[in-house]
Amino acid sequence: MPPSADASAVTLAAFTEALTDPETSPPAGIVGPDGKRAVKRFNVYRNNVTVGLVNALADTFPAVKRLVGEQFFNAMARVYVQAEPPNSPLLFRYGKTFPDFLERFEPAQKLVYLPDVARLERAWLDAYHAADAEPLDPAVLGTIGPEDLAGLRFVAHPASRIVRSQYAAVTIFSVNRSGAEMPPVDPATAEDGLITRAGADVEVRNLPPGGAAFLAALIDGRTLGEAAELAAAETDEFDLAAAIAAMLEAGAFAGLSQQ
């Protein structure tokens, strides 16, 4: 139960801290209708808050949950809730640091790809809640003279995200989000993902060699020529024409910049 209206600021801070730490005693001033300390009622309330946050994490990271199992996930999520309580009243924002937490969580260290799968899931949710925007019409590029193409800058679609991984995180993410059986895959194969939402549905694509470096550079404001040079320096397999076609088809950009 929440503190009384005349509770001090110190009590409010203690109340908030105690909500996610089962080892912390209920702060002073938490009383029931009879005026006595409401320890049991506070513990019930605290448990409900923790369960709500754990369920929110499960909704955000279903692939992670499927990979580790429900029991392990719930126990791991409780550790996270105690370590990093929410700092926003908007529940969908909770869990932004969960991928970094997974890198430090010793019991999950054998699943080396797990943090990047979580980053893809977090990017998926952020793309889902991103502002709407019309994707760049490919016909616009047809109005640009060949001599001006290299100097073009693009405006990223609000939903566009890039997640790079040393592991087969995109394949593992996609299979475990869909609930399908895992095909033969080498987890150590590096994969980069493009997350977009050109229409109503969020889509995650496995990018070809050089694709992530190219798109990330464009999102950062580099010119088309600069982005192509960066991608080509990363790998000889980079195909500029295919990369441009793919980014337009995915709706990764919403316009051209005049800068």
Coordinates of C-alpha atoms in Angstrom, one line a residue:
M1 CA 0.0 0.0 0.0
P2 CA 1.3 3.5 -0.8
P3 CA 2.5 5.9 1.9
S4 CA 0.1 8.3 3.5
A5 CA -0.3 11.8 2.0
D6 CA 1.7 13.4 4.7
A7 CA 4.7 11.1 4.3
S8 CA 8.0 13.0 4.1
A9 CA 10.2 13.1 1.1
V10 CA 12.7 10.8 2.8
T11 CA 9.9 8.2 3.3
L12 CA 8.8 8.5 -0.3
A13 CA 12.4 7.8 -1.5
A14 CA 12.7 4.9 1.0
F15 CA 9.3 3.6 -0.2
T16 CA 10.4 3.6 -3.9
E17 CA 13.7 1.9 -3.0
A18 CA 12.1 -0.8 -0.9
L19 CA 9.6 -1.8 -3.6
T20 CA 12.2 -3.7 -5.6
D21 CA 14.4 -5.0 -2.8
P22 CA 12.9 -7.8 -0.8
E23 CA 15.7 -7.6 1.8
T24 CA 14.7 -4.0 2.7
S25 CA 12.3 -3.5 5.5
P26 CA 9.2 -1.4 4.8
P27 CA 10.0 2.2 5.5
A28 CA 8.5 4.0 8.5
G29 CA 5.1 5.5 7.9
I30 CA 3.6 2.5 6.1
V31 CA 0.6 1.6 8.2
G32 CA -2.7 -0.1 7.8
P33 CA -6.2 1.3 8.6
D34 CA -5.6 0.4 12.3
G35 CA -2.5 2.6 12.4
K36 CA -0.2 -0.4 12.9
R37 CA 2.8 -1.1 10.6
A38 CA 1.6 -2.9 7.5
V39 CA 4.5 -5.2 6.9
K40 CA 2.6 -8.1 5.3
R41 CA 0.5 -5.8 3.1
F42 CA 3.6 -3.9 1.9
N43 CA 5.3 -7.3 1.1
V44 CA 2.2 -8.3 -1.0
Y45 CA 2.3 -4.9 -2.8
R46 CA 6.1 -5.2 -3.4
N47 CA 5.7 -8.7 -4.8
N48 CA 3.0 -7.5 -7.2
V49 CA 5.2 -4.7 -8.4
T50 CA 8.1 -7.1 -9.0
V51 CA 5.9 -9.6 -10.8
G52 CA 4.5 -6.8 -13.0
L53 CA 8.0 -5.7 -14.0
V54 CA 9.1 -9.3 -14.6
N55 CA 6.1 -9.8 -16.8
A56 CA 6.9 -6.6 -18.7
L57 CA 10.4 -7.9 -19.4
A58 CA 9.0 -11.2 -20.6
D59 CA 6.8 -9.4 -23.0
T60 CA 9.7 -7.3 -24.3
F61 CA 12.2 -10.2 -24.6
P62 CA 10.2 -13.3 -25.6
A63 CA 13.1 -14.8 -27.6
V64 CA 15.5 -14.5 -24.6
K65 CA 12.8 -16.1 -22.5
R66 CA 12.4 -19.0 -24.9
L67 CA 16.2 -19.5 -25.1
V68 CA 16.8 -19.8 -21.3
G69 CA 13.4 -21.2 -20.2
E70 CA 10.6 -19.6 -18.2
Q71 CA 12.0 -20.5 -14.7
F72 CA 15.5 -19.2 -15.5
F73 CA 14.2 -16.1 -17.1
N74 CA 11.9 -15.2 -14.2
A75 CA 14.7 -15.7 -11.7
M76 CA 17.1 -13.6 -13.9
A77 CA 14.5 -10.9 -14.4
R78 CA 14.0 -10.6 -10.6
V79 CA 17.7 -10.0 -10.2
Y80 CA 17.6 -7.3 -12.9
V81 CA 14.5 -5.6 -11.3
Q82 CA 16.3 -5.4 -7.9
A83 CA 19.4 -4.0 -9.5
E84 CA 17.8 -1.6 -12.0
P85 CA 14.3 -0.4 -11.0
P86 CA 12.3 1.6 -13.6
N87 CA 13.0 5.3 -14.0
S88 CA 9.9 6.1 -16.1
P89 CA 6.2 5.6 -15.5
L90 CA 5.9 4.2 -19.1
L91 CA 6.3 0.5 -18.7
F92 CA 7.3 -0.1 -22.4
R93 CA 10.5 1.9 -21.7
Y94 CA 11.6 -0.5 -19.0
G95 CA 14.4 -2.9 -19.9
K96 CA 16.6 -0.6 -22.1
T97 CA 19.7 -1.8 -20.0
F98 CA 18.7 -5.4 -19.9
P99 CA 21.0 -6.4 -22.8
D100 CA 24.0 -4.9 -21.0
F101 CA 22.9 -6.7 -17.8
L102 CA 22.9 -10.0 -19.6
E103 CA 26.6 -9.4 -20.5
R104 CA 27.4 -9.2 -16.8
F105 CA 25.0 -11.9 -15.6
E106 CA 27.3 -14.8 -14.8
P107 CA 24.8 -17.7 -15.0
A108 CA 24.0 -16.8 -18.6
Q109 CA 27.6 -16.4 -19.8
K110 CA 27.6 -19.6 -21.9
L111 CA 24.9 -18.1 -24.2
V112 CA 27.3 -15.6 -25.7
Y113 CA 24.8 -14.4 -28.2
L114 CA 22.1 -13.7 -25.7
P115 CA 22.8 -10.0 -25.1
D116 CA 22.7 -9.3 -28.9
V117 CA 19.4 -11.2 -29.2
A118 CA 18.1 -9.0 -26.4
R119 CA 19.4 -5.9 -28.3
L120 CA 17.4 -6.9 -31.3
E121 CA 14.3 -7.4 -29.2
R122 CA 14.7 -4.0 -27.6
A123 CA 15.3 -2.4 -31.0
W124 CA 12.1 -4.2 -32.3
L125 CA 10.1 -2.6 -29.4
D126 CA 11.6 0.8 -30.0
A127 CA 10.8 0.6 -33.7
Y128 CA 7.3 -0.4 -32.9
H129 CA 6.8 2.7 -30.7
A130 CA 8.7 5.1 -33.1
A131 CA 7.0 8.0 -34.8
D132 CA 5.2 7.3 -38.1
A133 CA 6.8 8.6 -41.3
E134 CA 6.4 8.0 -45.0
P135 CA 9.4 6.0 -46.4
L136 CA 11.5 7.7 -49.0
D137 CA 10.0 7.3 -52.5
P138 CA 12.6 5.5 -54.7
A139 CA 11.5 7.6 -57.6
V140 CA 13.1 10.6 -55.9
L141 CA 16.6 9.3 -56.5
G142 CA 15.8 9.1 -60.2
T143 CA 15.6 12.9 -60.2
I144 CA 19.1 13.3 -58.9
G145 CA 21.9 13.7 -61.5
P146 CA 24.7 11.0 -61.4
E147 CA 27.2 13.7 -60.5
D148 CA 25.3 14.6 -57.4
L149 CA 24.6 11.1 -56.0
A150 CA 27.8 10.8 -54.0
G151 CA 27.0 14.0 -52.0
L152 CA 23.5 12.9 -51.0
R153 CA 22.6 12.7 -47.3
F154 CA 19.6 10.8 -46.1
V155 CA 17.1 11.3 -43.3
A156 CA 16.6 8.1 -41.3
H157 CA 13.1 6.8 -40.8
P158 CA 12.3 7.2 -37.0
A159 CA 11.9 3.4 -36.7
S160 CA 15.2 2.5 -38.3
R161 CA 17.8 0.7 -36.1
I162 CA 21.0 -1.2 -36.7
V163 CA 22.2 -4.0 -34.4
R164 CA 25.6 -5.5 -35.1
S165 CA 26.7 -8.8 -33.6
Q166 CA 29.7 -11.2 -33.6
Y167 CA 27.2 -14.0 -33.5
A168 CA 24.2 -15.4 -35.4
A169 CA 21.9 -13.2 -33.4
V170 CA 19.5 -12.3 -36.2
T171 CA 18.8 -15.9 -37.1
I172 CA 18.5 -16.9 -33.4
F173 CA 16.2 -13.9 -32.7
S174 CA 14.0 -14.6 -35.7
V175 CA 13.6 -18.3 -35.0
N176 CA 12.9 -17.9 -31.3
R177 CA 10.4 -15.0 -31.8
S178 CA 8.4 -17.1 -34.3
G179 CA 8.6 -20.2 -32.1
A180 CA 10.0 -22.3 -35.0
E181 CA 12.6 -25.0 -34.8
M182 CA 16.2 -23.8 -34.9
P183 CA 17.8 -24.7 -38.3
P184 CA 21.4 -25.8 -38.4
V185 CA 23.4 -22.6 -37.7
D186 CA 26.8 -21.8 -36.4
P187 CA 26.3 -19.4 -33.5
A188 CA 29.7 -17.9 -34.1
T189 CA 28.7 -16.6 -37.5
A190 CA 28.5 -12.8 -37.3
E191 CA 25.2 -11.3 -38.4
D192 CA 24.0 -7.7 -38.6
G193 CA 20.3 -6.7 -38.4
L194 CA 18.3 -3.9 -39.8
I195 CA 15.1 -3.1 -37.9
T196 CA 12.5 -1.0 -39.7
R197 CA 8.8 -0.2 -39.6
A198 CA 7.9 1.2 -43.0
G199 CA 4.2 0.3 -42.5
A200 CA 2.3 -1.2 -39.5
D201 CA 4.7 -4.1 -38.9
V202 CA 8.2 -4.1 -37.6
E203 CA 10.6 -6.1 -39.8
V204 CA 14.1 -7.4 -39.0
R205 CA 16.4 -8.2 -41.9
N206 CA 19.8 -9.9 -41.9
L207 CA 22.1 -7.5 -43.7
P208 CA 24.7 -8.6 -46.3
P209 CA 28.4 -7.9 -45.9
G210 CA 29.1 -4.2 -45.5
G211 CA 25.4 -3.4 -45.2
A212 CA 25.5 -2.4 -41.6
A213 CA 28.5 -0.1 -42.0
F214 CA 26.9 1.5 -45.0
L215 CA 23.5 2.1 -43.4
A216 CA 24.9 3.1 -40.0
A217 CA 27.0 5.8 -41.8
L218 CA 24.0 7.1 -43.6
I219 CA 21.9 7.2 -40.4
D220 CA 24.8 9.1 -38.8
G221 CA 24.6 11.8 -41.5
R222 CA 27.5 10.7 -43.8
T223 CA 27.1 11.3 -47.5
L224 CA 26.3 8.4 -49.8
G225 CA 29.9 8.5 -51.1
E226 CA 31.4 8.5 -47.6
A227 CA 29.1 5.6 -46.5
A228 CA 30.0 3.6 -49.6
E229 CA 33.7 4.1 -48.9
L230 CA 33.4 2.9 -45.3
A231 CA 31.5 -0.2 -46.3
A232 CA 34.0 -1.0 -49.1
A233 CA 36.8 -0.6 -46.6
E234 CA 35.2 -3.1 -44.3
T235 CA 34.7 -5.8 -46.9
D236 CA 35.4 -6.5 -50.5
E237 CA 32.0 -8.1 -50.8
F238 CA 30.1 -4.9 -50.4
D239 CA 27.6 -4.3 -53.3
L240 CA 26.6 -0.6 -53.4
A241 CA 23.7 -1.0 -55.9
A242 CA 22.2 -3.9 -54.0
A243 CA 22.6 -2.0 -50.7
I244 CA 20.7 1.1 -52.0
A245 CA 17.9 -1.1 -53.5
A246 CA 17.6 -3.0 -50.2
M247 CA 17.5 0.1 -48.0
L248 CA 14.8 1.7 -50.2
E249 CA 12.7 -1.6 -50.2
A250 CA 13.0 -1.8 -46.4
G251 CA 11.9 1.9 -45.9
A252 CA 15.0 2.6 -43.8
F253 CA 15.0 6.3 -44.8
A254 CA 12.2 9.0 -44.9
G255 CA 13.8 11.6 -47.1
L256 CA 16.9 13.4 -48.3
S257 CA 18.8 16.0 -46.3
Q258 CA 19.6 19.5 -47.7
Q259 CA 22.8 19.8 -45.6

